[in-house]
PDB file of C-alpha atoms in Angstrom:
ATOM      1  CA  MET A   1      19.020 -62.448 -25.757  1.00 57.00           C
ATOM      2  CA  GLN A   2      21.777 -65.036 -25.548  1.00 71.00           C
ATOM      3  CA  HIS A   3      24.654 -62.611 -25.112  1.00 65.00           C
ATOM      4  CA  ALA A   4      26.014 -60.974 -22.010  1.00 76.00           C
ATOM      5  CA  ARG A   5      24.729 -57.428 -21.585  1.00 73.00           C
ATOM      6  CA  GLY A   6      28.200 -55.992 -22.285  1.00 70.00           C
ATOM      7  CA  THR A   7      28.474 -57.950 -25.518  1.00 68.00           C
ATOM      8  CA  HIS A   8      25.028 -56.848 -26.626  1.00 66.00           C
ATOM      9  CA  GLU A   9      25.800 -53.194 -25.957  1.00 68.00           C
ATOM     10  CA  SER A  10      29.320 -53.125 -27.421  1.00 67.00           C
ATOM     11  CA  ILE A  11      28.604 -55.238 -30.518  1.00 67.00           C
ATOM     12  CA  TYR A  12      25.011 -54.354 -31.394  1.00 65.00           C
ATOM     13  CA  VAL A  13      23.979 -51.127 -29.666  1.00 67.00           C
ATOM     14  CA  LEU A  14      27.034 -48.822 -29.700  1.00 70.00           C
ATOM     15  CA  PRO A  15      27.862 -49.186 -33.421  1.00 76.00           C
ATOM     16  CA  ASN A  16      24.269 -48.281 -34.319  1.00 72.00           C
ATOM     17  CA  PRO A  17      24.272 -44.782 -35.891  1.00 75.00           C
ATOM     18  CA  HIS A  18      20.879 -43.956 -34.323  1.00 71.00           C
ATOM     19  CA  VAL A  19      22.210 -44.738 -30.844  1.00 64.00           C
ATOM     20  CA  GLN A  20      25.328 -42.685 -31.517  1.00 70.00           C
ATOM     21  CA  ARG A  21      23.268 -39.665 -32.598  1.00 76.00           C
ATOM     22  CA  ALA A  22      20.871 -40.015 -29.666  1.00 74.00           C
ATOM     23  CA  SER A  23      23.671 -40.302 -27.103  1.00 72.00           C
ATOM     24  CA  ARG A  24      25.780 -37.409 -28.433  1.00 79.00           C
ATOM     25  CA  GLN A  25      23.936 -34.840 -26.300  1.00 83.00           C
ATOM     26  CA  VAL A  26      24.282 -36.993 -23.166  1.00 79.00           C
ATOM     27  CA  PHE A  27      28.045 -37.202 -23.637  1.00 76.00           C
ATOM     28  CA  GLU A  28      28.270 -33.496 -24.415  1.00 81.00           C
ATOM     29  CA  ASP A  29      26.265 -32.586 -21.310  1.00 78.00           C
ATOM     30  CA  GLY A  30      28.423 -34.859 -19.150  1.00 76.00           C
ATOM     31  CA  ALA A  31      31.645 -33.409 -20.519  1.00 76.00           C
ATOM     32  CA  ARG A  32      30.373 -29.855 -20.046  1.00 77.00           C
ATOM     33  CA  GLU A  33      29.368 -30.595 -16.437  1.00 76.00           C
ATOM     34  CA  ALA A  34      32.771 -32.152 -15.710  1.00 69.00           C
ATOM     35  CA  LEU A  35      34.517 -29.125 -17.223  1.00 71.00           C
ATOM     36  CA  GLU A  36      32.420 -26.700 -15.185  1.00 67.00           C
ATOM     37  CA  GLN A  37      33.199 -28.605 -11.998  1.00 62.00           C
ATOM     38  CA  ALA A  38      36.895 -28.659 -12.807  1.00 59.00           C
ATOM     39  CA  GLN A  39      36.886 -24.937 -13.523  1.00 62.00           C
ATOM     40  CA  ALA A  40      35.012 -23.983 -10.383  1.00 61.00           C
ATOM     41  CA  ALA A  41      37.717 -22.577  -8.161  1.00 79.00           C
ATOM     42  CA  VAL A  42      35.878 -22.810  -4.852  1.00 86.00           C
ATOM     43  CA  PHE A  43      36.062 -25.303  -2.027  1.00 91.00           C
ATOM     44  CA  GLY A  44      33.557 -27.911  -3.176  1.00 88.00           C
ATOM     45  CA  GLY A  45      33.498 -30.150  -0.124  1.00 92.00           C
ATOM     46  CA  ARG A  46      32.191 -29.944   3.414  1.00 95.00           C
ATOM     47  CA  LEU A  47      33.659 -28.686   6.645  1.00 95.00           C
ATOM     48  CA  ALA A  48      33.557 -31.245   9.451  1.00 95.00           C
ATOM     49  CA  ALA A  49      34.198 -30.891  13.156  1.00 95.00           C
ATOM     50  CA  GLU A  50      36.271 -34.072  13.298  1.00 95.00           C
ATOM     51  CA  PRO A  51      37.545 -36.933  11.115  1.00 95.00           C
ATOM     52  CA  ASP A  52      35.140 -39.665  10.050  1.00 95.00           C
ATOM     53  CA  PRO A  53      36.793 -43.098  10.265  1.00 94.00           C
ATOM     54  CA  ALA A  54      34.756 -44.234   7.236  1.00 95.00           C
ATOM     55  CA  HIS A  55      36.441 -41.609   5.024  1.00 96.00           C
ATOM     56  CA  GLN A  56      39.702 -42.153   3.162  1.00 94.00           C
ATOM     57  CA  ALA A  57      42.428 -39.691   4.160  1.00 93.00           C
ATOM     58  CA  THR A  58      44.258 -37.877   1.367  1.00 92.00           C
ATOM     59  CA  VAL A  59      46.975 -35.246   1.503  1.00 93.00           C
ATOM     60  CA  THR A  60      44.497 -32.352   1.403  1.00 95.00           C
ATOM     61  CA  ALA A  61      41.157 -33.694   2.696  1.00 95.00           C
ATOM     62  CA  ASP A  62      39.262 -36.818   3.664  1.00 96.00           C
ATOM     63  CA  CYS A  63      37.320 -38.484   0.850  1.00 95.00           C
ATOM     64  CA  ALA A  64      33.776 -39.652   1.555  1.00 95.00           C
ATOM     65  CA  ASP A  65      33.352 -41.631  -1.675  1.00 93.00           C
ATOM     66  CA  GLU A  66      36.267 -42.254  -4.026  1.00 89.00           C
ATOM     67  CA  ALA A  67      34.030 -44.285  -6.354  1.00 88.00           C
ATOM     68  CA  ALA A  68      31.794 -41.250  -7.003  1.00 90.00           C
ATOM     69  CA  SER A  69      34.600 -38.943  -8.106  1.00 89.00           C
ATOM     70  CA  PRO A  70      33.834 -36.206 -10.636  1.00 90.00           C
ATOM     71  CA  TRP A  71      37.240 -37.152 -12.106  1.00 88.00           C
ATOM     72  CA  PRO A  72      37.118 -40.956 -12.427  1.00 90.00           C
ATOM     73  CA  ALA A  73      40.262 -42.908 -13.214  1.00 89.00           C
ATOM     74  CA  PRO A  74      40.125 -45.206 -16.260  1.00 88.00           C
ATOM     75  CA  ASP A  75      40.503 -48.255 -14.009  1.00 84.00           C
ATOM     76  CA  GLY A  76      37.958 -47.035 -11.444  1.00 83.00           C
ATOM     77  CA  GLY A  77      38.248 -44.907  -8.349  1.00 86.00           C
ATOM     78  CA  CYS A  78      39.381 -41.306  -8.417  1.00 89.00           C
ATOM     79  CA  GLY A  79      41.841 -39.968 -10.970  1.00 89.00           C
ATOM     80  CA  ALA A  80      42.098 -36.438  -9.590  1.00 88.00           C
ATOM     81  CA  ASP A  81      45.262 -34.709  -8.517  1.00 87.00           C
ATOM     82  CA  PHE A  82      45.280 -34.281  -4.730  1.00 90.00           C
ATOM     83  CA  LEU A  83      44.956 -30.526  -5.192  1.00 90.00           C
ATOM     84  CA  LEU A  84      41.631 -31.109  -6.939  1.00 90.00           C
ATOM     85  CA  CYS A  85      40.304 -32.834  -3.814  1.00 91.00           C
ATOM     86  CA  LEU A  86      39.414 -29.390  -2.497  1.00 93.00           C
ATOM     87  CA  GLY A  87      37.097 -28.860  -5.477  1.00 90.00           C
ATOM     88  CA  CYS A  88      35.328 -32.202  -5.013  1.00 91.00           C
ATOM     89  CA  PRO A  89      31.938 -32.627  -3.311  1.00 93.00           C
ATOM     90  CA  ASN A  90      33.296 -35.783  -1.624  1.00 94.00           C
ATOM     91  CA  ALA A  91      35.971 -33.815   0.282  1.00 95.00           C
ATOM     92  CA  HIS A  92      35.588 -33.368   4.020  1.00 96.00           C
ATOM     93  CA  VAL A  93      37.974 -31.001   5.772  1.00 97.00           C
ATOM     94  CA  HIS A  94      38.265 -30.890   9.548  1.00 96.00           C
ATOM     95  CA  PRO A  95      40.492 -28.815  11.861  1.00 95.00           C
ATOM     96  CA  GLY A  96      43.220 -31.467  11.677  1.00 95.00           C
ATOM     97  CA  HIS A  97      43.707 -30.492   8.029  1.00 96.00           C
ATOM     98  CA  TYR A  98      44.004 -26.763   8.662  1.00 97.00           C
ATOM     99  CA  PRO A  99      47.764 -26.633   9.440  1.00 97.00           C
ATOM    100  CA  ARG A 100      48.734 -28.488   6.261  1.00 97.00           C
ATOM    101  CA  LEU A 101      46.267 -26.511   4.126  1.00 97.00           C
ATOM    102  CA  ALA A 102      47.348 -23.168   5.585  1.00 97.00           C
ATOM    103  CA  TYR A 103      50.966 -24.103   4.882  1.00 97.00           C
ATOM    104  CA  LEU A 104      50.029 -25.251   1.363  1.00 97.00           C
ATOM    105  CA  HIS A 105      48.317 -21.886   0.825  1.00 96.00           C
ATOM    106  CA  GLN A 106      51.453 -20.079   1.967  1.00 95.00           C
ATOM    107  CA  GLN A 107      53.699 -22.168  -0.299  1.00 95.00           C
ATOM    108  CA  ILE A 108      51.530 -21.780  -3.399  1.00 95.00           C
ATOM    109  CA  SER A 109      51.431 -18.030  -2.780  1.00 94.00           C
ATOM    110  CA  SER A 110      55.220 -17.942  -2.550  1.00 93.00           C
ATOM    111  CA  LEU A 111      55.527 -19.625  -5.959  1.00 92.00           C
ATOM    112  CA  ARG A 112      54.001 -16.521  -7.489  1.00 90.00           C
ATOM    113  CA  THR A 113      57.308 -14.654  -7.326  1.00 89.00           C
ATOM    114  CA  ALA A 114      59.292 -17.630  -8.640  1.00 88.00           C
ATOM    115  CA  LEU A 115      57.319 -18.176 -11.853  1.00 88.00           C
ATOM    116  CA  PRO A 116      56.181 -16.012 -14.744  1.00 91.00           C
ATOM    117  CA  ASP A 117      52.582 -14.839 -14.213  1.00 91.00           C
ATOM    118  CA  HIS A 118      51.098 -16.940 -17.021  1.00 91.00           C
ATOM    119  CA  ALA A 119      52.869 -20.117 -15.843  1.00 92.00           C
ATOM    120  CA  TRP A 120      51.834 -19.588 -12.218  1.00 91.00           C
ATOM    121  CA  ALA A 121      48.225 -18.821 -13.179  1.00 90.00           C
ATOM    122  CA  ALA A 122      47.935 -21.883 -15.404  1.00 90.00           C
ATOM    123  CA  ARG A 123      49.214 -24.275 -12.728  1.00 91.00           C
ATOM    124  CA  TRP A 124      48.360 -22.755  -9.339  1.00 93.00           C
ATOM    125  CA  GLN A 125      45.702 -20.044  -9.538  1.00 92.00           C
ATOM    126  CA  ASP A 126      42.628 -22.279  -9.214  1.00 91.00           C
ATOM    127  CA  HIS A 127      44.154 -24.184  -6.314  1.00 92.00           C
ATOM    128  CA  LEU A 128      44.994 -20.976  -4.497  1.00 94.00           C
ATOM    129  CA  GLN A 129      41.449 -19.693  -5.077  1.00 92.00           C
ATOM    130  CA  ARG A 130      40.025 -22.893  -3.554  1.00 93.00           C
ATOM    131  CA  LEU A 131      42.301 -22.472  -0.556  1.00 95.00           C
ATOM    132  CA  ASP A 132      41.275 -18.801  -0.275  1.00 93.00           C
ATOM    133  CA  ASP A 133      37.634 -19.843  -0.323  1.00 93.00           C
ATOM    134  CA  LEU A 134      38.284 -22.492   2.317  1.00 94.00           C
ATOM    135  CA  ARG A 135      40.164 -19.977   4.453  1.00 95.00           C
ATOM    136  CA  GLY A 136      37.150 -17.670   4.251  1.00 93.00           C
ATOM    137  CA  LYS A 137      34.879 -20.497   5.407  1.00 93.00           C
ATOM    138  CA  THR A 138      37.090 -21.527   8.312  1.00 93.00           C
ATOM    139  CA  GLY A 139      37.911 -17.995   9.399  1.00 92.00           C
ATOM    140  CA  ALA A 140      41.148 -16.058   9.163  1.00 90.00           C
ATOM    141  CA  SER A 141      41.940 -16.526  12.863  1.00 93.00           C
ATOM    142  CA  ALA A 142      41.609 -20.338  12.678  1.00 92.00           C
ATOM    143  CA  TRP A 143      43.728 -20.328   9.539  1.00 91.00           C
ATOM    144  CA  GLY A 144      46.412 -18.149  11.140  1.00 91.00           C
ATOM    145  CA  ALA A 145      46.481 -20.284  14.287  1.00 95.00           C
ATOM    146  CA  ALA A 146      46.835 -23.391  12.137  1.00 96.00           C
ATOM    147  CA  LEU A 147      50.135 -22.119  10.723  1.00 94.00           C
ATOM    148  CA  ALA A 148      51.594 -22.318  14.223  1.00 95.00           C
ATOM    149  CA  ARG A 149      50.729 -26.055  14.309  1.00 96.00           C
ATOM    150  CA  VAL A 150      52.391 -27.088  11.026  1.00 97.00           C
ATOM    151  CA  THR A 151      54.485 -30.214  11.548  1.00 97.00           C
ATOM    152  CA  SER A 152      57.561 -31.430   9.721  1.00 97.00           C
ATOM    153  CA  ALA A 153      55.370 -34.154   8.181  1.00 96.00           C
ATOM    154  CA  ASP A 154      53.044 -31.420   6.850  1.00 96.00           C
ATOM    155  CA  ARG A 155      56.013 -29.590   5.340  1.00 97.00           C
ATOM    156  CA  THR A 156      57.318 -32.780   3.738  1.00 96.00           C
ATOM    157  CA  LEU A 157      53.928 -33.733   2.261  1.00 95.00           C
ATOM    158  CA  VAL A 158      53.315 -30.232   0.910  1.00 95.00           C
ATOM    159  CA  GLY A 159      56.779 -30.218  -0.654  1.00 94.00           C
ATOM    160  CA  LEU A 160      56.131 -33.559  -2.343  1.00 94.00           C
ATOM    161  CA  LEU A 161      52.698 -32.389  -3.470  1.00 92.00           C
ATOM    162  CA  LEU A 162      54.029 -29.197  -5.028  1.00 92.00           C
ATOM    163  CA  LYS A 163      56.784 -31.081  -6.837  1.00 90.00           C
ATOM    164  CA  GLY A 164      54.252 -33.549  -8.224  1.00 85.00           C
ATOM    165  CA  ASN A 165      55.797 -36.492  -6.403  1.00 82.00           C
ATOM    166  CA  LEU A 166      52.530 -37.775  -4.945  1.00 76.00           C
ATOM    167  CA  ALA A 167      50.362 -39.899  -7.186  1.00 65.00           C
ATOM    168  CA  PRO A 168      46.601 -40.121  -6.590  1.00 59.00           C
TER     169      PRO A 168
END
């Protein structure tokens, strides 16, 4: 073979109808798995006692491995909305996140009265369910106490997040 592997695959292998038929199920299975993960409205990460300096901080959680995102960006890394971080297996949430997440929970809940039911459900329901699940895992008392520790920076970040002014 005198071609680069990428050339061989893109010019000779991918256009082959046999390869296309054989790979159809693989692509279908991958798409179905990604859809199921995206639709799962539970906290998909791990609870941690403290931050890990090796993890990347995001608005909602710390990310253990951006390169292994279930929602990859076209140019590499993670392409997920920050609210989806809570559905990702790479997410690590520690007590330092609780105030911001408890405040986020409160703010998403308050949007329910400001939007028609169908519009709120389409945009916010899954995120609120993930936060509800996380609240159940951390305990209602820890969650309630966290609201007393919300900072102005937490309020600002949650406001930007809800308005869609934070890009992943």
